[in-house]
mmCIF file of C-alpha atoms in Angstrom:
data_model
loop_
_atom_site.group_PDB
_atom_site.id
_atom_site.type_symbol
_atom_site.label_atom_id
_atom_site.label_comp_id
_atom_site.label_asym_id
_atom_site.label_seq_id
_atom_site.Cartn_x
_atom_site.Cartn_y
_atom_site.Cartn_z
ATOM 1 C CA UNK A 175 10.910 22.020 45.112
ATOM 2 C CA UNK A 176 8.487 19.519 45.852
ATOM 3 C CA UNK A 177 7.112 19.844 49.040
ATOM 4 C CA UNK A 178 6.814 16.903 51.062
ATOM 5 C CA UNK A 179 3.232 15.465 52.712
ATOM 6 C CA UNK A 180 3.017 14.464 56.388
ATOM 7 C CA UNK A 181 0.080 13.226 57.789
ATOM 8 C CA UNK A 182 -0.605 14.095 62.048
ATOM 9 C CA UNK A 183 -3.170 11.124 63.619
ATOM 10 C CA UNK A 184 -4.547 11.552 66.461
ATOM 11 C CA UNK A 185 -7.701 10.358 68.214
ATOM 12 C CA UNK A 186 -10.104 13.558 68.729
ATOM 13 C CA UNK A 187 -7.828 15.726 65.724
ATOM 14 C CA UNK A 188 -8.581 18.339 68.140
ATOM 15 C CA UNK A 189 -5.403 19.264 69.824
ATOM 16 C CA UNK A 190 -2.227 17.622 69.165
ATOM 17 C CA UNK A 191 -1.989 16.650 65.948
ATOM 18 C CA UNK A 192 -4.077 19.726 65.049
ATOM 19 C CA UNK A 193 -1.138 21.913 66.518
ATOM 20 C CA UNK A 194 1.933 19.226 64.828
ATOM 21 C CA UNK A 195 -0.418 19.713 61.570
ATOM 22 C CA UNK A 196 -0.427 24.094 61.888
ATOM 23 C CA UNK A 197 2.980 24.170 63.874
ATOM 24 C CA UNK A 198 4.802 22.800 60.579
ATOM 25 C CA UNK A 199 2.998 24.138 58.280
ATOM 26 C CA UNK A 200 4.536 27.707 59.997
ATOM 27 C CA UNK A 201 8.039 27.200 60.300
ATOM 28 C CA UNK A 202 8.650 24.531 57.673
ATOM 29 C CA UNK A 203 6.047 25.670 54.809
ATOM 30 C CA UNK A 204 8.987 25.541 52.018
ATOM 31 C CA UNK A 205 9.483 21.899 52.485
ATOM 32 C CA UNK A 206 6.734 20.415 54.282
ATOM 33 C CA UNK A 207 2.859 19.960 53.985
ATOM 34 C CA UNK A 208 1.122 18.610 56.976
ATOM 35 C CA UNK A 209 -2.262 16.695 57.036
ATOM 36 C CA UNK A 210 -3.949 16.000 60.270
ATOM 37 C CA UNK A 211 -6.750 13.798 61.120
ATOM 38 C CA UNK A 212 -8.367 10.925 64.105
ATOM 39 C CA UNK A 213 -9.072 7.516 64.206
ATOM 40 C CA UNK A 214 -12.653 9.341 65.826
ATOM 41 C CA UNK A 215 -12.580 12.947 64.979
ATOM 42 C CA UNK A 216 -14.731 15.427 66.993
ATOM 43 C CA UNK A 217 -13.585 19.505 67.131
ATOM 44 C CA UNK A 218 -10.932 21.804 67.339
ATOM 45 C CA UNK A 219 -10.229 22.447 71.751
ATOM 46 C CA UNK A 220 -10.004 26.794 71.305
ATOM 47 C CA UNK A 221 -7.161 26.558 73.611
ATOM 48 C CA UNK A 222 -5.051 24.966 70.789
ATOM 49 C CA UNK A 223 -6.283 27.171 68.101
ATOM 50 C CA UNK A 224 -5.253 30.180 71.311
ATOM 51 C CA UNK A 225 -1.989 28.063 72.000
ATOM 52 C CA UNK A 226 -1.248 28.763 68.154
ATOM 53 C CA UNK A 227 -2.269 32.740 67.905
ATOM 54 C CA UNK A 228 -0.181 32.903 70.207
ATOM 55 C CA UNK A 229 3.103 32.425 68.669
ATOM 56 C CA UNK A 230 1.558 33.973 65.672
ATOM 57 C CA UNK A 231 0.378 30.975 63.450
ATOM 58 C CA UNK A 232 -2.675 30.857 61.491
ATOM 59 C CA UNK A 233 -5.170 28.962 62.676
ATOM 60 C CA UNK A 234 -8.804 29.200 60.703
ATOM 61 C CA UNK A 235 -8.318 26.417 57.961
ATOM 62 C CA UNK A 236 -7.890 23.784 60.581
ATOM 63 C CA UNK A 237 -11.146 21.639 61.044
ATOM 64 C CA UNK A 238 -10.928 18.054 62.846
ATOM 65 C CA UNK A 239 -11.283 15.416 59.773
ATOM 66 C CA UNK A 240 -11.558 11.656 59.947
ATOM 67 C CA UNK A 241 -8.614 9.443 59.038
ATOM 68 C CA UNK A 242 -10.381 7.946 55.565
ATOM 69 C CA UNK A 243 -10.190 11.193 53.850
ATOM 70 C CA UNK A 244 -6.395 10.223 53.730
ATOM 71 C CA UNK A 245 -6.046 6.269 53.319
ATOM 72 C CA UNK A 246 -6.130 7.080 49.687
ATOM 73 C CA UNK A 247 -3.655 9.835 49.608
ATOM 74 C CA UNK A 248 -0.911 8.175 47.565
ATOM 75 C CA UNK A 249 1.775 10.770 47.889
ATOM 76 C CA UNK A 250 2.485 10.961 51.319
ATOM 77 C CA UNK A 251 5.674 10.714 52.381
ATOM 78 C CA UNK A 252 5.370 10.141 56.405
ATOM 79 C CA UNK A 253 2.439 9.293 58.925
ATOM 80 C CA UNK A 254 3.468 10.617 62.283
ATOM 81 C CA UNK A 255 1.596 9.760 65.292
ATOM 82 C CA UNK A 256 1.377 11.642 68.088
ATOM 83 C CA UNK A 257 -0.522 9.527 70.529
ATOM 84 C CA UNK A 258 -0.490 5.743 71.895
ATOM 85 C CA UNK A 259 -4.466 4.994 70.968
ATOM 86 C CA UNK A 260 -3.997 6.715 67.218
ATOM 87 C CA UNK A 261 -0.746 4.372 66.827
ATOM 88 C CA UNK A 262 -2.605 1.121 68.101
ATOM 89 C CA UNK A 263 -5.888 1.973 65.857
ATOM 90 C CA UNK A 264 -3.950 3.079 62.645
ATOM 91 C CA UNK A 265 -5.348 1.632 59.830
ATOM 92 C CA UNK A 266 -2.999 0.443 57.795
ATOM 93 C CA UNK A 267 -3.036 2.400 53.952
ATOM 94 C CA UNK A 268 -2.975 0.995 50.652
ATOM 95 C CA UNK A 269 0.380 2.618 49.589
ATOM 96 C CA UNK A 270 3.525 1.739 51.725
ATOM 97 C CA UNK A 271 4.882 4.743 53.832
ATOM 98 C CA UNK A 272 6.610 5.041 56.163
ATOM 99 C CA UNK A 273 5.254 5.486 60.202
ATOM 100 C CA UNK A 274 6.835 6.983 63.485
ATOM 101 C CA UNK A 275 5.521 7.145 66.752
ATOM 102 C CA UNK A 276 6.281 10.196 68.812
ATOM 103 C CA UNK A 277 4.005 9.695 71.847
ATOM 104 C CA UNK A 278 2.907 13.403 73.476
ATOM 105 C CA UNK A 279 1.012 13.889 76.606
ATOM 106 C CA UNK A 280 -2.640 15.421 76.049
ATOM 107 C CA UNK A 281 -3.381 18.690 76.994
ATOM 108 C CA UNK A 282 -7.154 17.835 77.211
ATOM 109 C CA UNK A 283 -6.648 16.265 80.497
ATOM 110 C CA UNK A 284 -5.960 19.281 82.421
ATOM 111 C CA UNK A 285 -9.392 20.695 80.520
ATOM 112 C CA UNK A 286 -10.986 20.882 83.868
ATOM 113 C CA UNK A 287 -8.106 22.825 85.360
ATOM 114 C CA UNK A 288 -8.446 26.082 86.499
ATOM 115 C CA UNK A 289 -7.669 28.227 83.095
ATOM 116 C CA UNK A 290 -4.390 29.462 83.193
ATOM 117 C CA UNK A 291 -3.321 25.513 84.333
ATOM 118 C CA UNK A 292 -5.400 24.205 81.554
ATOM 119 C CA UNK A 293 -3.670 26.852 78.836
ATOM 120 C CA UNK A 294 -0.603 26.148 80.155
ATOM 121 C CA UNK A 295 -0.861 22.420 79.787
ATOM 122 C CA UNK A 296 -1.122 23.066 76.135
ATOM 123 C CA UNK A 297 1.267 25.485 75.360
ATOM 124 C CA UNK A 298 3.848 23.123 77.365
ATOM 125 C CA UNK A 299 1.995 20.036 74.651
ATOM 126 C CA UNK A 300 2.350 23.245 71.678
ATOM 127 C CA UNK A 301 6.341 23.015 72.419
ATOM 128 C CA UNK A 302 6.843 20.024 72.643
ATOM 129 C CA UNK A 303 5.557 19.326 69.755
ATOM 130 C CA UNK A 304 7.843 21.434 68.230
ATOM 131 C CA UNK A 305 10.824 20.137 69.921
ATOM 132 C CA UNK A 306 9.686 16.265 69.302
ATOM 133 C CA UNK A 307 8.371 16.482 65.703
ATOM 134 C CA UNK A 308 8.897 19.564 63.561
ATOM 135 C CA UNK A 309 12.686 20.138 64.509
ATOM 136 C CA UNK A 310 13.058 16.918 63.620
ATOM 137 C CA UNK A 311 11.763 16.676 60.480
#
């Protein structure tokens, strides 16, 4: 059976899209291969990694990547934008590919909060992605 391929897009590819990539690859590895990228990539947020590792999810391969790496992938089945900025700035893919938008709140907004509160926002984001993205594929 050939796995379908999905690209998750966000602005920084530091949290939401990274978590979606890891969650899909963990829970749906038999049917989906997930990738993630950012319209303006930065670096992976350590709290995103921590929230994933709490569920026993492999994070060793995760890194922030730019959208240009994936523009010419001709075997993508789906593109999901998880932030409004990425949706508005998503480039046109040369090959037509189905695109959907699922707005996920950015936990990075809580970066300066006390550690436990900040981590709680990353856990909530992770669980929201699992419920609204992973469980819907």
